[in-house]
PDB file of C-alpha atoms in Angstrom:
ATOM      1  CA  MET V   5      18.939   1.213 -11.943  1.00  0.00           C
ATOM      2  CA  ASP V   6      19.505   4.714 -13.350  1.00  0.00           C
ATOM      3  CA  ARG V   7      15.990   4.713 -14.790  1.00  0.00           C
ATOM      4  CA  THR V   8      14.537   3.764 -11.408  1.00  0.00           C
ATOM      5  CA  HIS V   9      16.491   6.519  -9.684  1.00  0.00           C
ATOM      6  CA  ARG V  10      15.210   9.070 -12.200  1.00  0.00           C
ATOM      7  CA  ILE V  11      11.628   8.028 -11.502  1.00  0.00           C
ATOM      8  CA  VAL V  12      12.172   8.309  -7.747  1.00  0.00           C
ATOM      9  CA  ARG V  13      13.726  11.769  -8.141  1.00  0.00           C
ATOM     10  CA  ILE V  14      10.758  12.949 -10.239  1.00  0.00           C
ATOM     11  CA  VAL V  15       8.303  11.729  -7.600  1.00  0.00           C
ATOM     12  CA  VAL V  16      10.244  13.378  -4.767  1.00  0.00           C
ATOM     13  CA  VAL V  17      10.543  16.693  -6.638  1.00  0.00           C
ATOM     14  CA  GLY V  18       6.814  16.547  -7.376  1.00  0.00           C
ATOM     15  CA  ILE V  19       6.038  16.081  -3.696  1.00  0.00           C
ATOM     16  CA  VAL V  20       8.237  19.034  -2.732  1.00  0.00           C
ATOM     17  CA  LEU V  21       6.797  21.360  -5.383  1.00  0.00           C
ATOM     18  CA  ALA V  22       3.247  20.320  -4.568  1.00  0.00           C
ATOM     19  CA  GLY V  23       3.917  21.236  -0.954  1.00  0.00           C
ATOM     20  CA  ILE V  24       5.604  24.573  -1.629  1.00  0.00           C
ATOM     21  CA  VAL V  25       3.114  26.041  -4.126  1.00  0.00           C
ATOM     22  CA  PRO V  26      -0.132  25.531  -2.164  1.00  0.00           C
ATOM     23  CA  GLY V  27       1.646  26.489   1.071  1.00  0.00           C
ATOM     24  CA  ALA V  28       2.527  29.864  -0.426  1.00  0.00           C
ATOM     25  CA  LEU V  29      -1.151  30.535  -1.162  1.00  0.00           C
ATOM     26  CA  PHE V  30      -2.982  29.086   1.841  1.00  0.00           C
ATOM     27  CA  ALA V  31      -2.202  28.399   5.480  1.00  0.00           C
ATOM     28  CA  LEU V  32      -2.858  25.101   7.208  1.00  0.00           C
ATOM     29  CA  ASP V  33      -6.185  25.103   9.029  1.00  0.00           C
ATOM     30  CA  TRP V  34      -4.903  24.105  12.466  1.00  0.00           C
ATOM     31  CA  ASP V  35      -8.264  24.855  14.082  1.00  0.00           C
ATOM     32  CA  GLU V  36      -9.755  21.830  12.253  1.00  0.00           C
ATOM     33  CA  ARG V  37      -6.929  19.407  13.027  1.00  0.00           C
ATOM     34  CA  SER V  38      -7.744  15.896  14.248  1.00  0.00           C
ATOM     35  CA  VAL V  39      -6.066  12.699  15.381  1.00  0.00           C
ATOM     36  CA  VAL V  40      -6.776   9.667  13.186  1.00  0.00           C
ATOM     37  CA  HIS V  41      -6.375   6.113  14.452  1.00  0.00           C
ATOM     38  CA  SER V  42      -6.969   3.168  12.135  1.00  0.00           C
ATOM     39  CA  GLN V  43      -6.674  -0.622  12.354  1.00  0.00           C
ATOM     40  CA  GLN V  44      -6.781  -2.884   9.310  1.00  0.00           C
ATOM     41  CA  LEU V  45      -6.810  -6.683   9.396  1.00  0.00           C
ATOM     42  CA  GLY V  46      -6.017  -8.336   6.069  1.00  0.00           C
ATOM     43  CA  THR V  47      -5.670 -11.886   4.839  1.00  0.00           C
ATOM     44  CA  SER V  48      -5.017 -13.543   1.478  1.00  0.00           C
ATOM     45  CA  ILE V  49      -4.373 -16.851  -0.245  1.00  0.00           C
ATOM     46  CA  ASN V  50      -2.152 -17.510  -3.290  1.00  0.00           C
ATOM     47  CA  PRO V  51       0.050 -16.177  -1.798  1.00  0.00           C
ATOM     48  CA  VAL V  52      -0.916 -16.841   1.814  1.00  0.00           C
ATOM     49  CA  GLY V  53      -0.787 -13.692   3.911  1.00  0.00           C
ATOM     50  CA  LEU V  54      -2.022 -12.236   7.190  1.00  0.00           C
ATOM     51  CA  SER V  55      -1.370  -8.743   8.521  1.00  0.00           C
ATOM     52  CA  LEU V  56      -2.511  -6.275  11.168  1.00  0.00           C
ATOM     53  CA  PHE V  57      -1.808  -2.688  10.104  1.00  0.00           C
ATOM     54  CA  SER V  58      -2.023   0.108  12.687  1.00  0.00           C
ATOM     55  CA  ARG V  59      -1.772   3.846  12.091  1.00  0.00           C
ATOM     56  CA  LEU V  60      -1.879   6.867  14.422  1.00  0.00           C
ATOM     57  CA  SER V  61      -1.527  10.263  12.763  1.00  0.00           C
ATOM     58  CA  LEU V  62      -2.226  13.972  13.064  1.00  0.00           C
ATOM     59  CA  SER V  63      -4.429  15.262  10.217  1.00  0.00           C
ATOM     60  CA  VAL V  64      -4.600  18.953   9.286  1.00  0.00           C
ATOM     61  CA  PRO V  65      -6.757  20.438   6.480  1.00  0.00           C
ATOM     62  CA  LEU V  66      -4.478  22.011   3.912  1.00  0.00           C
ATOM     63  CA  TYR V  67      -6.341  25.191   2.982  1.00  0.00           C
ATOM     64  CA  ARG V  68      -7.886  27.722   5.300  1.00  0.00           C
ATOM     65  CA  GLU V  69      -9.892  29.641   2.688  1.00  0.00           C
ATOM     66  CA  ALA V  70     -10.321  27.530  -0.457  1.00  0.00           C
ATOM     67  CA  GLU V  71     -13.661  25.748  -0.868  1.00  0.00           C
ATOM     68  CA  GLY V  72     -15.045  23.353  -3.446  1.00  0.00           C
ATOM     69  CA  VAL V  73     -14.956  19.707  -4.423  1.00  0.00           C
ATOM     70  CA  LEU V  74     -11.284  19.884  -5.457  1.00  0.00           C
ATOM     71  CA  TRP V  75     -10.128  21.360  -2.142  1.00  0.00           C
ATOM     72  CA  ASP V  76     -12.477  20.088   0.581  1.00  0.00           C
ATOM     73  CA  SER V  77     -10.557  16.855   1.134  1.00  0.00           C
ATOM     74  CA  ALA V  78      -7.074  18.427   0.850  1.00  0.00           C
ATOM     75  CA  LYS V  79      -4.963  17.697   3.918  1.00  0.00           C
ATOM     76  CA  VAL V  80      -1.611  16.771   5.376  1.00  0.00           C
ATOM     77  CA  GLU V  81      -1.146  13.821   7.739  1.00  0.00           C
ATOM     78  CA  ALA V  82       1.906  12.611   9.625  1.00  0.00           C
ATOM     79  CA  GLY V  83       2.214   9.827  12.139  1.00  0.00           C
ATOM     80  CA  VAL V  84       3.486   6.388  13.115  1.00  0.00           C
ATOM     81  CA  ILE V  85       2.608   2.981  11.652  1.00  0.00           C
ATOM     82  CA  ASN V  86       3.064  -0.683  12.448  1.00  0.00           C
ATOM     83  CA  ARG V  87       2.482  -3.645  10.121  1.00  0.00           C
ATOM     84  CA  LEU V  88       2.609  -6.978  11.949  1.00  0.00           C
ATOM     85  CA  THR V  89       2.597 -10.266  10.005  1.00  0.00           C
ATOM     86  CA  PRO V  90       3.696 -13.846  10.776  1.00  0.00           C
ATOM     87  CA  ALA V  91       6.855 -13.128   8.739  1.00  0.00           C
ATOM     88  CA  PHE V  92       7.907  -9.607   9.781  1.00  0.00           C
ATOM     89  CA  ASP V  93       7.099  -6.485  11.770  1.00  0.00           C
ATOM     90  CA  ASP V  94       7.451  -3.040  10.161  1.00  0.00           C
ATOM     91  CA  VAL V  95       7.585  -0.055  12.553  1.00  0.00           C
ATOM     92  CA  GLY V  96       8.126   3.507  11.386  1.00  0.00           C
ATOM     93  CA  ALA V  97       6.758   6.814  10.165  1.00  0.00           C
ATOM     94  CA  GLU V  98       4.255   7.780   7.476  1.00  0.00           C
ATOM     95  CA  PHE V  99       3.516  11.041   5.676  1.00  0.00           C
ATOM     96  CA  TYR V 100       0.399  11.638   3.568  1.00  0.00           C
ATOM     97  CA  PHE V 101      -0.174  14.683   1.362  1.00  0.00           C
ATOM     98  CA  GLU V 102      -3.330  15.438  -0.634  1.00  0.00           C
ATOM     99  CA  PRO V 103      -3.009  18.883  -2.273  1.00  0.00           C
ATOM    100  CA  ILE V 104      -6.078  18.392  -4.463  1.00  0.00           C
ATOM    101  CA  ALA V 105      -8.872  15.815  -4.630  1.00  0.00           C
ATOM    102  CA  ILE V 106      -7.554  14.182  -7.801  1.00  0.00           C
ATOM    103  CA  ALA V 107      -4.048  13.385  -6.520  1.00  0.00           C
ATOM    104  CA  ASP V 108      -2.263  12.363  -3.344  1.00  0.00           C
ATOM    105  CA  VAL V 109       0.987  10.760  -2.238  1.00  0.00           C
ATOM    106  CA  ARG V 110       1.931   8.595   0.732  1.00  0.00           C
ATOM    107  CA  ALA V 111       5.513   8.027   1.918  1.00  0.00           C
ATOM    108  CA  ARG V 112       6.755   5.573   4.548  1.00  0.00           C
ATOM    109  CA  PHE V 113      10.033   4.726   6.221  1.00  0.00           C
ATOM    110  CA  VAL V 114      10.127   1.690   8.507  1.00  0.00           C
ATOM    111  CA  VAL V 115      12.531  -0.555  10.339  1.00  0.00           C
ATOM    112  CA  ARG V 116      11.779  -4.189   9.510  1.00  0.00           C
ATOM    113  CA  GLN V 117      12.297  -7.116  11.860  1.00  0.00           C
ATOM    114  CA  MET V 118      11.911 -10.495  10.176  1.00  0.00           C
ATOM    115  CA  PHE V 119      11.588 -13.519  12.478  1.00  0.00           C
ATOM    116  CA  ASP V 120      11.956 -17.196  11.726  1.00  0.00           C
ATOM    117  CA  GLY V 121       9.009 -18.521  13.744  1.00  0.00           C
ATOM    118  CA  LEU V 122       6.001 -20.236  12.137  1.00  0.00           C
ATOM    119  CA  GLY V 123       8.102 -21.274   9.135  1.00  0.00           C
ATOM    120  CA  ASN V 124       8.698 -17.672   8.033  1.00  0.00           C
ATOM    121  CA  GLY V 125      11.591 -15.227   8.248  1.00  0.00           C
ATOM    122  CA  TYR V 126      14.343 -13.887   6.025  1.00  0.00           C
ATOM    123  CA  ALA V 127      14.905 -16.331   3.162  1.00  0.00           C
ATOM    124  CA  PRO V 128      18.213 -15.771   1.299  1.00  0.00           C
ATOM    125  CA  LEU V 129      18.365 -17.053  -2.282  1.00  0.00           C
ATOM    126  CA  ASP V 130      21.321 -18.059  -4.449  1.00  0.00           C
ATOM    127  CA  GLY V 131      19.929 -15.991  -7.320  1.00  0.00           C
ATOM    128  CA  PRO V 132      16.799 -14.671  -9.015  1.00  0.00           C
ATOM    129  CA  ASP V 133      15.772 -18.025 -10.501  1.00  0.00           C
ATOM    130  CA  VAL V 134      15.759 -20.046  -7.273  1.00  0.00           C
ATOM    131  CA  ASN V 135      12.404 -21.563  -6.338  1.00  0.00           C
ATOM    132  CA  TYR V 136      10.767 -19.520  -3.568  1.00  0.00           C
ATOM    133  CA  GLY V 137       7.250 -20.922  -4.026  1.00  0.00           C
ATOM    134  CA  PRO V 138       5.049 -22.270  -1.235  1.00  0.00           C
ATOM    135  CA  ALA V 139       6.563 -25.775  -1.565  1.00  0.00           C
ATOM    136  CA  ALA V 140      10.192 -24.555  -1.565  1.00  0.00           C
ATOM    137  CA  ASP V 141      12.472 -25.755   1.249  1.00  0.00           C
ATOM    138  CA  LEU V 142      14.286 -22.537   2.135  1.00  0.00           C
ATOM    139  CA  ASP V 143      16.457 -21.671   5.113  1.00  0.00           C
ATOM    140  CA  ARG V 144      14.811 -18.999   7.287  1.00  0.00           C
ATOM    141  CA  TYR V 145      16.504 -16.535   9.626  1.00  0.00           C
ATOM    142  CA  THR V 146      15.755 -13.709  12.013  1.00  0.00           C
ATOM    143  CA  ARG V 147      17.073 -10.551  10.372  1.00  0.00           C
ATOM    144  CA  MET V 148      16.668  -6.752  10.488  1.00  0.00           C
ATOM    145  CA  GLY V 149      16.442  -4.193   7.680  1.00  0.00           C
ATOM    146  CA  THR V 150      14.694  -1.069   6.425  1.00  0.00           C
ATOM    147  CA  MET V 151      12.007  -0.247   3.894  1.00  0.00           C
ATOM    148  CA  VAL V 152      11.205   2.970   2.038  1.00  0.00           C
ATOM    149  CA  GLU V 153       7.906   3.185   0.165  1.00  0.00           C
ATOM    150  CA  ILE V 154       6.406   5.986  -1.956  1.00  0.00           C
ATOM    151  CA  ASN V 155       2.838   5.754  -3.315  1.00  0.00           C
ATOM    152  CA  PRO V 156       1.645   8.500  -5.693  1.00  0.00           C
ATOM    153  CA  ARG V 157      -2.025   8.107  -6.627  1.00  0.00           C
ATOM    154  CA  PHE V 158      -4.288   9.805  -9.160  1.00  0.00           C
ATOM    155  CA  LYS V 159      -8.085   9.746  -8.786  1.00  0.00           C
ATOM    156  CA  ILE V 160     -11.151  10.721 -10.782  1.00  0.00           C
ATOM    157  CA  ALA V 161     -14.912  10.426 -10.273  1.00  0.00           C
ATOM    158  CA  VAL V 162     -17.558  10.838 -12.965  1.00  0.00           C
ATOM    159  CA  GLY V 163     -21.094  10.281 -11.720  1.00  0.00           C
ATOM    160  CA  PRO V 164     -21.160   6.879  -9.980  1.00  0.00           C
ATOM    161  CA  ILE V 165     -17.834   5.793 -11.533  1.00  0.00           C
ATOM    162  CA  ILE V 166     -14.684   6.116  -9.423  1.00  0.00           C
ATOM    163  CA  ALA V 167     -11.235   5.336 -10.822  1.00  0.00           C
ATOM    164  CA  PHE V 168      -7.726   5.616  -9.449  1.00  0.00           C
ATOM    165  CA  ASP V 169      -4.222   4.572 -10.401  1.00  0.00           C
ATOM    166  CA  GLN V 170      -1.573   4.027  -7.727  1.00  0.00           C
ATOM    167  CA  VAL V 171       2.155   3.572  -8.245  1.00  0.00           C
ATOM    168  CA  THR V 172       4.283   1.745  -5.671  1.00  0.00           C
ATOM    169  CA  LEU V 173       8.004   2.472  -5.359  1.00  0.00           C
ATOM    170  CA  ARG V 174       9.478   0.274  -2.628  1.00  0.00           C
ATOM    171  CA  ARG V 175      13.082  -0.266  -1.562  1.00  0.00           C
ATOM    172  CA  VAL V 176      13.858  -3.029   0.933  1.00  0.00           C
ATOM    173  CA  GLU V 177      17.384  -3.441   2.296  1.00  0.00           C
ATOM    174  CA  MET V 178      18.134  -6.269   4.734  1.00  0.00           C
ATOM    175  CA  THR V 179      21.259  -7.050   6.732  1.00  0.00           C
ATOM    176  CA  GLU V 180      23.170  -9.739   4.850  1.00  0.00           C
ATOM    177  CA  LYS V 181      26.123 -11.962   5.616  1.00  0.00           C
ATOM    178  CA  SER V 182      29.331 -12.082   3.571  1.00  0.00           C
ATOM    179  CA  ASP V 183      28.634 -15.599   2.265  1.00  0.00           C
ATOM    180  CA  GLU V 184      25.152 -14.692   0.932  1.00  0.00           C
ATOM    181  CA  SER V 185      24.403 -13.676  -2.654  1.00  0.00           C
ATOM    182  CA  GLY V 186      22.292 -10.664  -1.651  1.00  0.00           C
ATOM    183  CA  TRP V 187      19.159 -12.135  -3.235  1.00  0.00           C
ATOM    184  CA  PHE V 188      16.179 -12.907  -1.004  1.00  0.00           C
ATOM    185  CA  TYR V 189      12.414 -13.399  -1.062  1.00  0.00           C
ATOM    186  CA  GLU V 190      10.514 -10.206  -0.181  1.00  0.00           C
ATOM    187  CA  PRO V 191       7.021 -11.204   1.063  1.00  0.00           C
ATOM    188  CA  LEU V 192       5.270  -7.825   0.857  1.00  0.00           C
ATOM    189  CA  GLY V 193       5.870  -7.542  -2.879  1.00  0.00           C
ATOM    190  CA  ASP V 194       5.869 -11.339  -3.361  1.00  0.00           C
ATOM    191  CA  VAL V 195       9.088 -11.148  -5.404  1.00  0.00           C
ATOM    192  CA  ALA V 196      12.683 -12.361  -5.441  1.00  0.00           C
ATOM    193  CA  GLN V 197      14.943  -9.311  -5.320  1.00  0.00           C
ATOM    194  CA  GLU V 198      18.538  -8.320  -4.775  1.00  0.00           C
ATOM    195  CA  ASN V 199      19.283  -6.419  -1.590  1.00  0.00           C
ATOM    196  CA  GLY V 200      18.522  -2.705  -2.015  1.00  0.00           C
ATOM    197  CA  ASP V 201      16.682  -3.068  -5.346  1.00  0.00           C
ATOM    198  CA  TRP V 202      13.581  -0.985  -6.039  1.00  0.00           C
ATOM    199  CA  GLN V 203      10.241  -2.674  -6.592  1.00  0.00           C
ATOM    200  CA  PHE V 204       7.882  -0.969  -9.028  1.00  0.00           C
ATOM    201  CA  GLY V 205       4.178  -1.726  -8.772  1.00  0.00           C
ATOM    202  CA  ASN V 206       1.020  -0.356 -10.286  1.00  0.00           C
ATOM    203  CA  SER V 207      -2.635  -0.819  -9.379  1.00  0.00           C
ATOM    204  CA  ALA V 208      -5.418   0.531 -11.617  1.00  0.00           C
ATOM    205  CA  VAL V 209      -8.944   0.343 -10.175  1.00  0.00           C
ATOM    206  CA  VAL V 210     -12.360   1.227 -11.609  1.00  0.00           C
ATOM    207  CA  LEU V 211     -15.359   1.089  -9.238  1.00  0.00           C
ATOM    208  CA  TRP V 212     -19.098   1.639  -9.602  1.00  0.00           C
ATOM    209  CA  ASP V 213     -20.795   3.299  -6.649  1.00  0.00           C
ATOM    210  CA  THR V 214     -23.910   1.116  -6.715  1.00  0.00           C
ATOM    211  CA  PRO V 215     -27.364   2.161  -5.436  1.00  0.00           C
ATOM    212  CA  LEU V 216     -27.432  -0.890  -3.139  1.00  0.00           C
ATOM    213  CA  ALA V 217     -26.991   1.144   0.045  1.00  0.00           C
ATOM    214  CA  ARG V 218     -30.104   2.553   1.710  1.00  0.00           C
ATOM    215  CA  GLU V 219     -31.143   5.935   0.280  1.00  0.00           C
ATOM    216  CA  GLY V 220     -29.991   8.785   2.470  1.00  0.00           C
ATOM    217  CA  SER V 221     -27.436   6.577   4.253  1.00  0.00           C
ATOM    218  CA  PRO V 222     -23.695   7.444   4.315  1.00  0.00           C
ATOM    219  CA  ARG V 223     -22.942   3.809   3.521  1.00  0.00           C
ATOM    220  CA  GLN V 224     -21.580   2.775   0.124  1.00  0.00           C
ATOM    221  CA  VAL V 225     -21.376  -0.472  -1.833  1.00  0.00           C
ATOM    222  CA  LEU V 226     -18.815  -0.311  -4.642  1.00  0.00           C
ATOM    223  CA  LEU V 227     -18.105  -2.988  -7.249  1.00  0.00           C
ATOM    224  CA  GLY V 228     -15.367  -3.002  -9.846  1.00  0.00           C
ATOM    225  CA  VAL V 229     -12.120  -4.341 -11.266  1.00  0.00           C
ATOM    226  CA  ASP V 230      -8.477  -4.069 -10.178  1.00  0.00           C
ATOM    227  CA  TYR V 231      -5.439  -4.680 -12.406  1.00  0.00           C
ATOM    228  CA  SER V 232      -2.133  -4.971 -10.533  1.00  0.00           C
ATOM    229  CA  LEU V 233       1.470  -5.784 -11.365  1.00  0.00           C
ATOM    230  CA  MET V 234       4.836  -5.846  -9.630  1.00  0.00           C
ATOM    231  CA  SER V 235       8.352  -5.721 -11.085  1.00  0.00           C
ATOM    232  CA  VAL V 236      11.888  -5.321  -9.734  1.00  0.00           C
ATOM    233  CA  ASP V 237      14.233  -2.599 -10.976  1.00  0.00           C
ATOM    234  CA  MET V 238      11.830  -1.745 -13.826  1.00  0.00           C
ATOM    235  CA  ASP V 239      12.300  -5.133 -15.516  1.00  0.00           C
ATOM    236  CA  ASP V 240       9.456  -7.256 -16.871  1.00  0.00           C
ATOM    237  CA  PRO V 241       6.656  -7.836 -14.335  1.00  0.00           C
ATOM    238  CA  GLU V 242       7.276 -10.582 -11.794  1.00  0.00           C
ATOM    239  CA  TRP V 243       3.514 -11.038 -11.581  1.00  0.00           C
ATOM    240  CA  GLN V 244       0.278  -9.580 -12.965  1.00  0.00           C
ATOM    241  CA  ARG V 245      -3.341 -10.220 -12.074  1.00  0.00           C
ATOM    242  CA  VAL V 246      -6.880  -8.995 -12.699  1.00  0.00           C
ATOM    243  CA  SER V 247      -9.344  -9.079  -9.798  1.00  0.00           C
ATOM    244  CA  LEU V 248     -13.003  -8.465  -9.157  1.00  0.00           C
ATOM    245  CA  MET V 249     -13.268  -5.985  -6.293  1.00  0.00           C
ATOM    246  CA  ALA V 250     -16.028  -5.187  -3.782  1.00  0.00           C
ATOM    247  CA  VAL V 251     -15.993  -2.437  -1.137  1.00  0.00           C
ATOM    248  CA  TRP V 252     -18.480  -1.885   1.679  1.00  0.00           C
ATOM    249  CA  SER V 253     -18.091   1.407   3.519  1.00  0.00           C
ATOM    250  CA  ALA V 254     -20.204   1.900   6.655  1.00  0.00           C
ATOM    251  CA  PRO V 255     -19.089   4.980   8.622  1.00  0.00           C
ATOM    252  CA  ASP V 256     -22.212   4.790  10.836  1.00  0.00           C
ATOM    253  CA  LEU V 257     -22.095   1.056  11.638  1.00  0.00           C
ATOM    254  CA  PHE V 258     -21.050   1.638  15.260  1.00  0.00           C
ATOM    255  CA  GLY V 259     -23.031   4.820  15.799  1.00  0.00           C
ATOM    256  CA  GLU V 260     -22.199   8.499  15.568  1.00  0.00           C
ATOM    257  CA  ASP V 261     -19.311   8.305  18.044  1.00  0.00           C
ATOM    258  CA  GLY V 262     -18.013   4.922  16.933  1.00  0.00           C
ATOM    259  CA  PRO V 263     -15.328   4.083  14.374  1.00  0.00           C
ATOM    260  CA  ALA V 264     -15.991   4.056  10.641  1.00  0.00           C
ATOM    261  CA  PHE V 265     -16.002   0.522   9.240  1.00  0.00           C
ATOM    262  CA  SER V 266     -14.904  -0.707   5.816  1.00  0.00           C
ATOM    263  CA  LEU V 267     -14.619  -4.119   4.191  1.00  0.00           C
ATOM    264  CA  VAL V 268     -12.744  -4.846   0.943  1.00  0.00           C
ATOM    265  CA  GLY V 269     -12.741  -8.130  -0.981  1.00  0.00           C
ATOM    266  CA  LEU V 270     -10.738  -9.255  -4.029  1.00  0.00           C
ATOM    267  CA  LEU V 271     -11.140 -12.350  -6.201  1.00  0.00           C
ATOM    268  CA  GLY V 272      -8.349 -12.428  -8.739  1.00  0.00           C
ATOM    269  CA  ALA V 273      -6.945 -14.391 -11.661  1.00  0.00           C
ATOM    270  CA  PRO V 274      -3.137 -14.468 -12.036  1.00  0.00           C
ATOM    271  CA  ILE V 275      -2.192 -13.405 -15.562  1.00  0.00           C
ATOM    272  CA  GLU V 276       1.472 -14.042 -14.918  1.00  0.00           C
ATOM    273  CA  HIS V 277       2.991 -15.679 -11.825  1.00  0.00           C
ATOM    274  CA  ARG V 278       5.730 -18.234 -11.221  1.00  0.00           C
ATOM    275  CA  TYR V 279       3.701 -20.419  -8.875  1.00  0.00           C
ATOM    276  CA  TYR V 280      -0.031 -19.679  -9.176  1.00  0.00           C
ATOM    277  CA  ASP V 281      -2.368 -20.379 -12.075  1.00  0.00           C
ATOM    278  CA  LEU V 282      -6.133 -20.038 -12.195  1.00  0.00           C
ATOM    279  CA  ALA V 283      -6.292 -23.114 -14.455  1.00  0.00           C
ATOM    280  CA  ASP V 284      -4.823 -25.130 -11.563  1.00  0.00           C
ATOM    281  CA  GLY V 285      -7.493 -23.875  -9.170  1.00  0.00           C
ATOM    282  CA  GLU V 286      -5.298 -21.211  -7.580  1.00  0.00           C
ATOM    283  CA  PRO V 287      -7.176 -17.880  -7.593  1.00  0.00           C
ATOM    284  CA  TYR V 288      -5.963 -14.890  -5.621  1.00  0.00           C
ATOM    285  CA  VAL V 289      -8.377 -14.175  -2.750  1.00  0.00           C
ATOM    286  CA  ALA V 290      -7.975 -11.289  -0.304  1.00  0.00           C
ATOM    287  CA  MET V 291     -10.090  -9.657   2.391  1.00  0.00           C
ATOM    288  CA  GLN V 292      -9.429  -6.569   4.491  1.00  0.00           C
ATOM    289  CA  ALA V 293     -11.539  -5.154   7.335  1.00  0.00           C
ATOM    290  CA  GLY V 294     -10.791  -1.706   8.708  1.00  0.00           C
ATOM    291  CA  LEU V 295     -11.805   0.546  11.600  1.00  0.00           C
ATOM    292  CA  THR V 296     -11.015   4.284  11.694  1.00  0.00           C
ATOM    293  CA  TRP V 297     -11.443   6.654  14.622  1.00  0.00           C
ATOM    294  CA  ASN V 298     -11.286  10.461  14.343  1.00  0.00           C
ATOM    295  CA  TYR V 299     -10.649  12.503  17.498  1.00  0.00           C
TER     296      TYR V 299
END
């Protein structure tokens, strides 16, 4: 636990310093501010998942005078979010900070409402080794809690190759009863965890910006590979997988005044998972479609 807390403190201090130093040199460019509204619909199998993610935020360019590829995308965003799934609803606030093109960080705090309809809900466990797989017969309850999530990300682009590495630090704390062990199944991370534990995840992605899109078009077709893992309290990974990844970005699909459209697909092979194995015909498959409006 101490090691996890040290990592969290380092990330938080980094965010604060990154905000203070550029702010002392440049003022926010309020004249170029905008309101960003996005909707993302995602689905997956192995594990089964479905979510509608909504975001409404104010976006302000970070530097008034600096120009160049490292600074053009720099910005600060703050707003409200909602993630609705058949198992829970997360409602809260989000802060995004990109001081330079090669690094950014996203932080979220939400109130979580888990509900026991459709065979979902809060699933208490007697311990970390209890079966929580898709065939498990678990008691499900309606329950409230909170989630804190911090996502530092580092990015690089060399010619048509784009790579980024994102860390996930996530703490979920649910209301528990006195006769419960404190262990439960957390569906967002797909892990068994003790109440208040930190999840640690990492996703490393390498993409090739292919020439498949029409020349002169703002659209992009990217193909690549994603390696992801998730652990609890910095222990050994609960799961790992490698996935083929495809991204279609079409900001002009609905015209000049319409929303930007994106589509992401993943076809993955579990390297390590309690309940899924590619040899048993259980690949990880995920799709996400997104719309983004700028006002």
